[in-house]
mmCIF file of C-alpha atoms and ligand atoms in Angstrom:
data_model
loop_
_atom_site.group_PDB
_atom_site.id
_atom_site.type_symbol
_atom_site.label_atom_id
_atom_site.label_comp_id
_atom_site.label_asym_id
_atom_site.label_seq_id
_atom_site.Cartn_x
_atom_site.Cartn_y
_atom_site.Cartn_z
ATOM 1 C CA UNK A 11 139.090 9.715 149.829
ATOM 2 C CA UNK A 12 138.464 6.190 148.703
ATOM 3 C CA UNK A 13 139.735 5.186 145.274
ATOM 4 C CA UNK A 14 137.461 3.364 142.927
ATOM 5 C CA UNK A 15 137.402 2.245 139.535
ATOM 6 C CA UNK A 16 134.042 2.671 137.991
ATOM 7 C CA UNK A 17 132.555 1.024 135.072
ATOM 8 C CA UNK A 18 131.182 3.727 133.067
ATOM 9 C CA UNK A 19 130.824 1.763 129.465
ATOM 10 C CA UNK A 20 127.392 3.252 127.930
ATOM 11 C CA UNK A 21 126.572 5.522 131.113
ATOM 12 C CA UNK A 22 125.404 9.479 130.422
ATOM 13 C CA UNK A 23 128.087 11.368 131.506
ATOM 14 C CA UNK A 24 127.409 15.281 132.014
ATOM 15 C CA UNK A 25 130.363 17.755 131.402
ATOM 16 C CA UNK A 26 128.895 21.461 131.965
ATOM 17 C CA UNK A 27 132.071 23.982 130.234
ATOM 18 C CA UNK A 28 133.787 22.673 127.326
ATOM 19 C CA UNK A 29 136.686 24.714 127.493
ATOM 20 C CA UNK A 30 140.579 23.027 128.364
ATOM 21 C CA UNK A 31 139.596 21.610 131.299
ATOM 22 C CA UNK A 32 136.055 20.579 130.260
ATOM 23 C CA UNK A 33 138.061 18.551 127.012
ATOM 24 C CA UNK A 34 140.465 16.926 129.491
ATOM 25 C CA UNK A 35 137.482 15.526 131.207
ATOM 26 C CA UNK A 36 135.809 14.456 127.849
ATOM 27 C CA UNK A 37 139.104 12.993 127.038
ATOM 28 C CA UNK A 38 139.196 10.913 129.877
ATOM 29 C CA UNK A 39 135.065 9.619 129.954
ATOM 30 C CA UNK A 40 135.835 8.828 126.143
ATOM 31 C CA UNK A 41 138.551 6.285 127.252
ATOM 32 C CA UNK A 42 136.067 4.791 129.525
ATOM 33 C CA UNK A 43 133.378 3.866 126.956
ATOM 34 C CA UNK A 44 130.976 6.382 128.199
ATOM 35 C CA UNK A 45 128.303 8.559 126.681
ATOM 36 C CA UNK A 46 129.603 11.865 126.807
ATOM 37 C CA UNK A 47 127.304 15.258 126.732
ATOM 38 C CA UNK A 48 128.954 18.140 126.950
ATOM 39 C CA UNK A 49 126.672 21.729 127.894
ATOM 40 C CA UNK A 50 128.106 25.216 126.559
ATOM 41 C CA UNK A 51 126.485 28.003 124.873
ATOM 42 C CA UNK A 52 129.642 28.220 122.972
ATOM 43 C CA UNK A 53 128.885 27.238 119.275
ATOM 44 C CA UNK A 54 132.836 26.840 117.950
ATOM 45 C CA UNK A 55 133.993 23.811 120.272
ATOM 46 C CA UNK A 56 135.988 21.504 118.812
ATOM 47 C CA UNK A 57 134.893 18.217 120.239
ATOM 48 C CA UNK A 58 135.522 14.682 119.305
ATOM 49 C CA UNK A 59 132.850 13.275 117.007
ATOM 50 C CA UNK A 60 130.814 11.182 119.829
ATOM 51 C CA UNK A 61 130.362 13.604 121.859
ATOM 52 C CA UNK A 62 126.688 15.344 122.117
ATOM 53 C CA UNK A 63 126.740 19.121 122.288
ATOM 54 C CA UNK A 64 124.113 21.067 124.051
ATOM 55 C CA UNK A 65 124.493 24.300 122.830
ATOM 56 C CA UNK A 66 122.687 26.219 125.498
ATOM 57 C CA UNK A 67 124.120 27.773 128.789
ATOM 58 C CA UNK A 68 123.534 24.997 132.325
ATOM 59 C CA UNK A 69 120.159 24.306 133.345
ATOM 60 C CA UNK A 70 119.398 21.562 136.274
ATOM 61 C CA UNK A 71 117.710 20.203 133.742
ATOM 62 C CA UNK A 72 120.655 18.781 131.637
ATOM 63 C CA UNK A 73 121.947 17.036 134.730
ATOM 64 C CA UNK A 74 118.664 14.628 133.910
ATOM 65 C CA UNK A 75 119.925 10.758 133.531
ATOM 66 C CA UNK A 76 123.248 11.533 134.473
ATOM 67 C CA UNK A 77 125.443 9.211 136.268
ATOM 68 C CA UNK A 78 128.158 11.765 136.783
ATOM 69 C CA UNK A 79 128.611 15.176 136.572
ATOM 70 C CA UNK A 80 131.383 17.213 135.634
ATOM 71 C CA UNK A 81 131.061 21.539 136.693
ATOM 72 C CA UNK A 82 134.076 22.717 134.740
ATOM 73 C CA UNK A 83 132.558 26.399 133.553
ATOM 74 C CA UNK A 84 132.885 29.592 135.105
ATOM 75 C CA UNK A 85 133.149 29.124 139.411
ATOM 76 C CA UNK A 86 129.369 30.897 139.716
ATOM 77 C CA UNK A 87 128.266 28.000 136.941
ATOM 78 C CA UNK A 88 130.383 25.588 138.812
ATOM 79 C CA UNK A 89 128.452 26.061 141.839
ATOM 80 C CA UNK A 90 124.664 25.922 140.696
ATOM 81 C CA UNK A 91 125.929 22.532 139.196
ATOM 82 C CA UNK A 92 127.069 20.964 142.211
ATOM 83 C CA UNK A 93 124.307 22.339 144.500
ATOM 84 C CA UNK A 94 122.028 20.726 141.306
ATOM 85 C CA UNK A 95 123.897 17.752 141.379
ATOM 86 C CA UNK A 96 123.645 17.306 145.211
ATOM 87 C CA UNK A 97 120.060 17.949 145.068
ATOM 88 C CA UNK A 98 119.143 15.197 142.156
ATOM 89 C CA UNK A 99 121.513 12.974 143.871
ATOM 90 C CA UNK A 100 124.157 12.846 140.782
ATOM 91 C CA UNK A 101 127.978 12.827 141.857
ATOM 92 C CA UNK A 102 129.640 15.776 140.963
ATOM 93 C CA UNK A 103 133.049 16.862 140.525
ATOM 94 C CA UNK A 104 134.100 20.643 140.612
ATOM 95 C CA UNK A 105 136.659 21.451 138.869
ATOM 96 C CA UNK A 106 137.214 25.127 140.350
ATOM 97 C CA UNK A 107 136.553 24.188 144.162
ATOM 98 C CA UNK A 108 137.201 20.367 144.660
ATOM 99 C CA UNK A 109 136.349 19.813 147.866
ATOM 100 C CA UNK A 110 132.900 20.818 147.456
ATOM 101 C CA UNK A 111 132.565 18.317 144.653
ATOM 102 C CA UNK A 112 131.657 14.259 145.271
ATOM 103 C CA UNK A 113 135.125 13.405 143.908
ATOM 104 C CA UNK A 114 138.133 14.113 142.048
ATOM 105 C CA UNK A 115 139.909 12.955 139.196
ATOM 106 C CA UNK A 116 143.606 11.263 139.540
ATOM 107 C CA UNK A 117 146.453 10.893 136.432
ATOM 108 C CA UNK A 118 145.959 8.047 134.716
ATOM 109 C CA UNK A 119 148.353 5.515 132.800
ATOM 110 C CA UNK A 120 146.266 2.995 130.883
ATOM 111 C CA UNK A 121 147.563 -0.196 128.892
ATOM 112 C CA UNK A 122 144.198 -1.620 128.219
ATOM 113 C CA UNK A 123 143.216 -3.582 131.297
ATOM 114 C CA UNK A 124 145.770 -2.301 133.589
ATOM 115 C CA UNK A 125 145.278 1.415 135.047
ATOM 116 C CA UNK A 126 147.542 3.246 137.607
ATOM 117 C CA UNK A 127 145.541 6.294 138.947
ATOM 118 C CA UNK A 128 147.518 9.048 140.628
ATOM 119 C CA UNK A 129 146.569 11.624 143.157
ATOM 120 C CA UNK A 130 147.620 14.204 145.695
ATOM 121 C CA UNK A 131 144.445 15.171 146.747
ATOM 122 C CA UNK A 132 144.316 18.004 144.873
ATOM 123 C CA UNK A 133 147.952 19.485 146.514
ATOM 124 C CA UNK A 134 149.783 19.988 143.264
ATOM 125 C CA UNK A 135 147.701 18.492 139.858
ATOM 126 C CA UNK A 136 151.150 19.353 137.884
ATOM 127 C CA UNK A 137 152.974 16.977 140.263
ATOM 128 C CA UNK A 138 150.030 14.007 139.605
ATOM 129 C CA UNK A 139 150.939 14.920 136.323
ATOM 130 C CA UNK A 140 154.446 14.516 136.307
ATOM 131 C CA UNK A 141 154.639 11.208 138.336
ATOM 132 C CA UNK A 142 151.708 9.818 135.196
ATOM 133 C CA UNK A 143 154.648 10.581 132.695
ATOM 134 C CA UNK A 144 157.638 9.249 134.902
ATOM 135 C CA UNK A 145 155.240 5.949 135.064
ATOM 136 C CA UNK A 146 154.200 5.712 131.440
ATOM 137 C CA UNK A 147 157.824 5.181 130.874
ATOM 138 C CA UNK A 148 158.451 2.457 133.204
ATOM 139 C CA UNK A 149 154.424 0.682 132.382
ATOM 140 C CA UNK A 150 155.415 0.642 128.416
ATOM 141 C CA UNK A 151 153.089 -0.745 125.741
ATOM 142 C CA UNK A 152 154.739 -4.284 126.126
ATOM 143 C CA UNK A 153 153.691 -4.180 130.285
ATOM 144 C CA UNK A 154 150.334 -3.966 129.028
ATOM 145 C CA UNK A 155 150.480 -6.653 126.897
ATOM 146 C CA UNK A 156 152.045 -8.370 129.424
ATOM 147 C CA UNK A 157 148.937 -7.728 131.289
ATOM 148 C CA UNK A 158 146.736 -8.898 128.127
ATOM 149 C CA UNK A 159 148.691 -12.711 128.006
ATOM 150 C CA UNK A 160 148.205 -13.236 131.414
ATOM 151 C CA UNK A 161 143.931 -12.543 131.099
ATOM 152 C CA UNK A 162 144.245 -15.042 129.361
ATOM 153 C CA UNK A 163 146.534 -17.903 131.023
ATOM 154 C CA UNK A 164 144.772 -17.189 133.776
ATOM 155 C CA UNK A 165 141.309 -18.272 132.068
ATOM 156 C CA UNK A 166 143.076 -21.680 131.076
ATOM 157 C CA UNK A 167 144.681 -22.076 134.482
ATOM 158 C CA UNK A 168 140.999 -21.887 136.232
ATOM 159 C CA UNK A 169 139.438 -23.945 133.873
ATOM 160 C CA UNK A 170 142.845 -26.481 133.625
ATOM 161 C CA UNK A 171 144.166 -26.360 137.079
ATOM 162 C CA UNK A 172 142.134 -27.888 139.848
ATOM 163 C CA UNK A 173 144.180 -27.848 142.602
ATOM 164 C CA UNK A 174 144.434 -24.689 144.462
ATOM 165 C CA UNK A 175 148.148 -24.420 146.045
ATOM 166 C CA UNK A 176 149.379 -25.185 142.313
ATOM 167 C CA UNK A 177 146.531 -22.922 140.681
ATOM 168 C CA UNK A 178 148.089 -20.174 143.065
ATOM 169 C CA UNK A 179 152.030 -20.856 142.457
ATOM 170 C CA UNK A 180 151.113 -20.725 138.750
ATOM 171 C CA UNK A 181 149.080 -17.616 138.917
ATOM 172 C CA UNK A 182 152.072 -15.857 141.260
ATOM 173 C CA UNK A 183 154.910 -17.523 139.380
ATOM 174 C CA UNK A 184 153.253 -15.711 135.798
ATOM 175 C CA UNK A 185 152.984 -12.246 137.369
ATOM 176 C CA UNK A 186 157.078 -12.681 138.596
ATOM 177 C CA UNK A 187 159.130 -9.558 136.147
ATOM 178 C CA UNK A 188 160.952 -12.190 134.308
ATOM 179 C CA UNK A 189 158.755 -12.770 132.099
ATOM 180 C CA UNK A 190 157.570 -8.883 131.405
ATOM 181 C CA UNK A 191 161.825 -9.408 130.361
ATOM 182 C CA UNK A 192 161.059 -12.330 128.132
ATOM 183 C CA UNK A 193 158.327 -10.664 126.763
ATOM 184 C CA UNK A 194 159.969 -8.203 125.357
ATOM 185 C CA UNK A 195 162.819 -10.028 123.626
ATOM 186 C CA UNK A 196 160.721 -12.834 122.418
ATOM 187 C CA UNK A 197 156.962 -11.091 122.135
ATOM 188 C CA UNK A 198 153.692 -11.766 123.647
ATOM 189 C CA UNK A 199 152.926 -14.845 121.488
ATOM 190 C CA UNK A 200 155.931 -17.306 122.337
ATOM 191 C CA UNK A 201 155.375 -16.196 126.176
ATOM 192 C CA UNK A 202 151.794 -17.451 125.629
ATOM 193 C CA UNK A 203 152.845 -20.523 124.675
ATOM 194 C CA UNK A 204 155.536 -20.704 127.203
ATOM 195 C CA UNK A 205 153.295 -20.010 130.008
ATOM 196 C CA UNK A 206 150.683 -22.943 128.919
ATOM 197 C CA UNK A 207 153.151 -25.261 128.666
ATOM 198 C CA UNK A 208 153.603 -25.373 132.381
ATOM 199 C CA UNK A 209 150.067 -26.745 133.073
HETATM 200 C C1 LIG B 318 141.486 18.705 142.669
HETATM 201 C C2 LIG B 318 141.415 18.438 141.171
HETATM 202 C C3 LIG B 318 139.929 18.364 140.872
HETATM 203 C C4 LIG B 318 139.532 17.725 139.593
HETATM 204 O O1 LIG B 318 139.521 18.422 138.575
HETATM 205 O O2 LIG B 318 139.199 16.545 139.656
HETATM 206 C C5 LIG B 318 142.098 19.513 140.347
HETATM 207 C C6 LIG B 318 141.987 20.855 140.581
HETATM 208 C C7 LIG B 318 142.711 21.900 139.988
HETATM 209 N N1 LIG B 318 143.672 21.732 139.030
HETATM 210 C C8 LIG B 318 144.248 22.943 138.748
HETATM 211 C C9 LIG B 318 145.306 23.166 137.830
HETATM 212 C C10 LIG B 318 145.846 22.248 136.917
HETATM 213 N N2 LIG B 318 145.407 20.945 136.693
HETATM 214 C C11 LIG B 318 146.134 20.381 135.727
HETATM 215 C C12 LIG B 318 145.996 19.052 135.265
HETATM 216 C C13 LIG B 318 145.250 18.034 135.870
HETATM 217 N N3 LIG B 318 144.438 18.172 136.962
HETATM 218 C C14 LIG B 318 143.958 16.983 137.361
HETATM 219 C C15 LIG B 318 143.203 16.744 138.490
HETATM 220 C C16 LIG B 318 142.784 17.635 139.455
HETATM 221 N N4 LIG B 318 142.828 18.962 139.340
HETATM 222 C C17 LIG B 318 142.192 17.191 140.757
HETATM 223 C C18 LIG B 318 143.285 16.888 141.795
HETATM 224 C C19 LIG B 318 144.303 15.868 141.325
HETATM 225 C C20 LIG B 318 145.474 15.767 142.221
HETATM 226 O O3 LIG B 318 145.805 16.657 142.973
HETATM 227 O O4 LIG B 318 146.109 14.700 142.180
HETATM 228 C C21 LIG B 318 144.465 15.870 136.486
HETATM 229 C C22 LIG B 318 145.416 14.996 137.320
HETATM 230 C C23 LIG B 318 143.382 14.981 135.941
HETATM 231 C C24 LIG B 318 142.312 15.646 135.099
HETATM 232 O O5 LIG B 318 142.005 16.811 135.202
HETATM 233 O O6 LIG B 318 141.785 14.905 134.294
HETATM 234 C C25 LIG B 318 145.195 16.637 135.330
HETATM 235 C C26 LIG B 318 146.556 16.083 134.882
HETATM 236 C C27 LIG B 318 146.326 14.924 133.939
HETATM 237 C C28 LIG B 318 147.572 14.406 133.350
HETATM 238 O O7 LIG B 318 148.334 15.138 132.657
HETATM 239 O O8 LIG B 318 147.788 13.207 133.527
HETATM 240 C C29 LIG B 318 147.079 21.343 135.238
HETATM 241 C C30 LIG B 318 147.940 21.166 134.023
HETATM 242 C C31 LIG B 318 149.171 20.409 134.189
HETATM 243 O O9 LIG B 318 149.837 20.386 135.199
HETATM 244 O O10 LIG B 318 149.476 19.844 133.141
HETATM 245 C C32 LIG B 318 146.919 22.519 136.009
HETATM 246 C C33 LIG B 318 147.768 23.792 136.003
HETATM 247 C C34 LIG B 318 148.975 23.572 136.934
HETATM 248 C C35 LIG B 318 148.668 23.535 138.429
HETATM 249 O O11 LIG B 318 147.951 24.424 138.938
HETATM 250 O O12 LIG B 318 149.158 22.610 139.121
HETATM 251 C C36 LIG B 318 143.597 23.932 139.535
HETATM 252 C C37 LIG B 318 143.984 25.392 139.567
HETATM 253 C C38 LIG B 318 143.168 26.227 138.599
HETATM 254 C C39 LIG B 318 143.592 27.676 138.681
HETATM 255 O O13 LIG B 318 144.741 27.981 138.316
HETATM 256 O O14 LIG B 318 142.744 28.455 139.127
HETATM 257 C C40 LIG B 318 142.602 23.275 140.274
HETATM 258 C C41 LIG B 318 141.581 23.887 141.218
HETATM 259 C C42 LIG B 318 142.070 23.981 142.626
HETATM 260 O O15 LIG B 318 143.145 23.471 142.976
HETATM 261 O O16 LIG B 318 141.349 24.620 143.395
HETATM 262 N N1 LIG B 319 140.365 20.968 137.784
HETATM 263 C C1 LIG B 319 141.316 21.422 137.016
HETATM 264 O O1 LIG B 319 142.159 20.676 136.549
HETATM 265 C C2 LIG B 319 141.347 22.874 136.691
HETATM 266 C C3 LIG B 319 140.261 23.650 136.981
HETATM 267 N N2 LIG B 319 140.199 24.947 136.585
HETATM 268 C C4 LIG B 319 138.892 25.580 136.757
HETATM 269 O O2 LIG B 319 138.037 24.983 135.741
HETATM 270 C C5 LIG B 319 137.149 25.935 135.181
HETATM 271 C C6 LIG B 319 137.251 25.936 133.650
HETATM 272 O O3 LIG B 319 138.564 26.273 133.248
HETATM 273 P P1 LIG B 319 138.945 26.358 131.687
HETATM 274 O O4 LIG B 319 138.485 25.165 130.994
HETATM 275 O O5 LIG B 319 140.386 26.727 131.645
HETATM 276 O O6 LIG B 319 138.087 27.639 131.244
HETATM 277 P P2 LIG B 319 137.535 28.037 129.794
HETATM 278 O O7 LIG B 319 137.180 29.466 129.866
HETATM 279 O O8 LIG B 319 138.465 27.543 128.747
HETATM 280 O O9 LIG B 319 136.202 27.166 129.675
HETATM 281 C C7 LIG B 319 135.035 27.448 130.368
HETATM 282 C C8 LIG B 319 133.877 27.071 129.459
HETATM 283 O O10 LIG B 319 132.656 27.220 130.196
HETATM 284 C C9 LIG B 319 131.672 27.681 129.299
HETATM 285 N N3 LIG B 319 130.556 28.307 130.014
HETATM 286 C C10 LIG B 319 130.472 29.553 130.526
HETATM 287 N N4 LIG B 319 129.251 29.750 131.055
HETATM 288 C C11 LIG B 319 128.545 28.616 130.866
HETATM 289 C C12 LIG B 319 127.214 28.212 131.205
HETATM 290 N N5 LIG B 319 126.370 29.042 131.822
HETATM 291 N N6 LIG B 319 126.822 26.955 130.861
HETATM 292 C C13 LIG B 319 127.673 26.103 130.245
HETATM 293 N N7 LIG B 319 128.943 26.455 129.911
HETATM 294 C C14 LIG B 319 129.366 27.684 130.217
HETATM 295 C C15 LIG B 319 132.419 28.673 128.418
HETATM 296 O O11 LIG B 319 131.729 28.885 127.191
HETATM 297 C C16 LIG B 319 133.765 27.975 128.227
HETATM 298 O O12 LIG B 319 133.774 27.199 127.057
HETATM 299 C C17 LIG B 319 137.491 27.252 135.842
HETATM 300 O O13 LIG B 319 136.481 27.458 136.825
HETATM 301 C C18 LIG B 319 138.851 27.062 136.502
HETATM 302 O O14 LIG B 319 138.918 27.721 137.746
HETATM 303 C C19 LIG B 319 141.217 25.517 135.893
HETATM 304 C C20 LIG B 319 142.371 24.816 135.599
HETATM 305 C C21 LIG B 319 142.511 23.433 135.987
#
């Protein structure tokens, strides 16, 4: 397996079964910025208010445009969508036999910028699970914004800094824990300022 992170912002995004699993995936594409369309003959889904509904049962046809696919209805649906999907050349994943899909999707802790994706290849999803919450504890909401101040030092110190050796101590000495620590007592905007100073 070989872990990516793909820019999905304004892509059409196929999810065929909008049942639990289906809305997990929606979930997750929403968070992404992409277009989500999401196939089931079902007329009562509750879906988010971007979403597109197609309220018909799978045909290849709705797999048209599609960047990625996502077969999470019944396992006979599931695999007309991935043999569909191979055909037109659209990754698929396949959410009731995983290894016959084009990928697979990990636990995910966001804080804007910063993602940590986990996986265990599909040996135990609950455990994937489980290690997301233990490390949405320890990556809080200030580690993100942590994350957000240094996007931007590190703007200034490109443009500001010239020489390389003390672009890179810079650069290493913002990302030491310390200041995540400072951070939290003072807040992101004197920790700005504190950073800058040192150029
Ligand atoms: C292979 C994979 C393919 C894919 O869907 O991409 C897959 C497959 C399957 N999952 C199953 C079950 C469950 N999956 C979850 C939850 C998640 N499943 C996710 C990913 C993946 N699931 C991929 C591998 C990831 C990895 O291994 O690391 C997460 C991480 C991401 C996401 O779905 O968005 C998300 C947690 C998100 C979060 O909370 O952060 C829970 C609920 C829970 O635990 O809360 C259960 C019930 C408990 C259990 O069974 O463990 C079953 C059995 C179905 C059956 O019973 O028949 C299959 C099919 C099979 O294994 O054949
Ligand atoms: N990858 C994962 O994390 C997990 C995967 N699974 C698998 O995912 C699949 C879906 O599971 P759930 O969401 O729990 O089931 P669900 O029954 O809640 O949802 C399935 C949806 O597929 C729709 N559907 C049925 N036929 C269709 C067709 N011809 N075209 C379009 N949509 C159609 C149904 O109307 C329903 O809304 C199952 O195959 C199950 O084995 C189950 C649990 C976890």
């Amino acid at each position: 397996m070989f872990p990516v992170l793909l820019d999905l912002t304004d892509r059409r995004t196929v999810v065929i079964g909008g049942g639990a699993v289906g809305a997990r995936k929606v979930s997750a594409l929403l968070a992404a910025g992409a277009a989500v369309c999401v196939v089931d003959p079902r007329s009562a889904l509750s879906l988010p208010p971007d979403v597109v509904h197609i309220g018909e049962a799978y045909r290849a046809e709705h797999l048209e445009g599609a960047a990625l696919a996502f077969a999470c209805a019944t396992p006979e649906v599931n695999a007309r969508v991935v043999a569909d999907a191979k055909k037109r050349g659209v990754w698929v994943n396949a959410a009731s036999s995983p290894h016959e899909g084009d990928f697979t999707l990990p636990a995910v802790v966001r804080r804007g910028e910063f993602a940590l994706a986990v996986s265990t290849g599909g040996a135990s999803p609950a455990l994937a699970r489980r290690v997301r919450e233990r490390l949405e504890a320890e990556y809080d909401a200030a580690f993100g914004e942590w994350v957000r101040v240094l996007a931007e030092v590190r703007v200034e110190v490109l443009a500001r800094v010239l020489d390389e050796d003390r672009r890179r101590e810079l650069l290493d000495g913002f990302a030491d824990w310390s200041w995540l620590e400072r951070l939290r007592t003072e807040g992101a905007g004197p920790v700005r300022e504190a950073m800058l100073a040192r150029l």
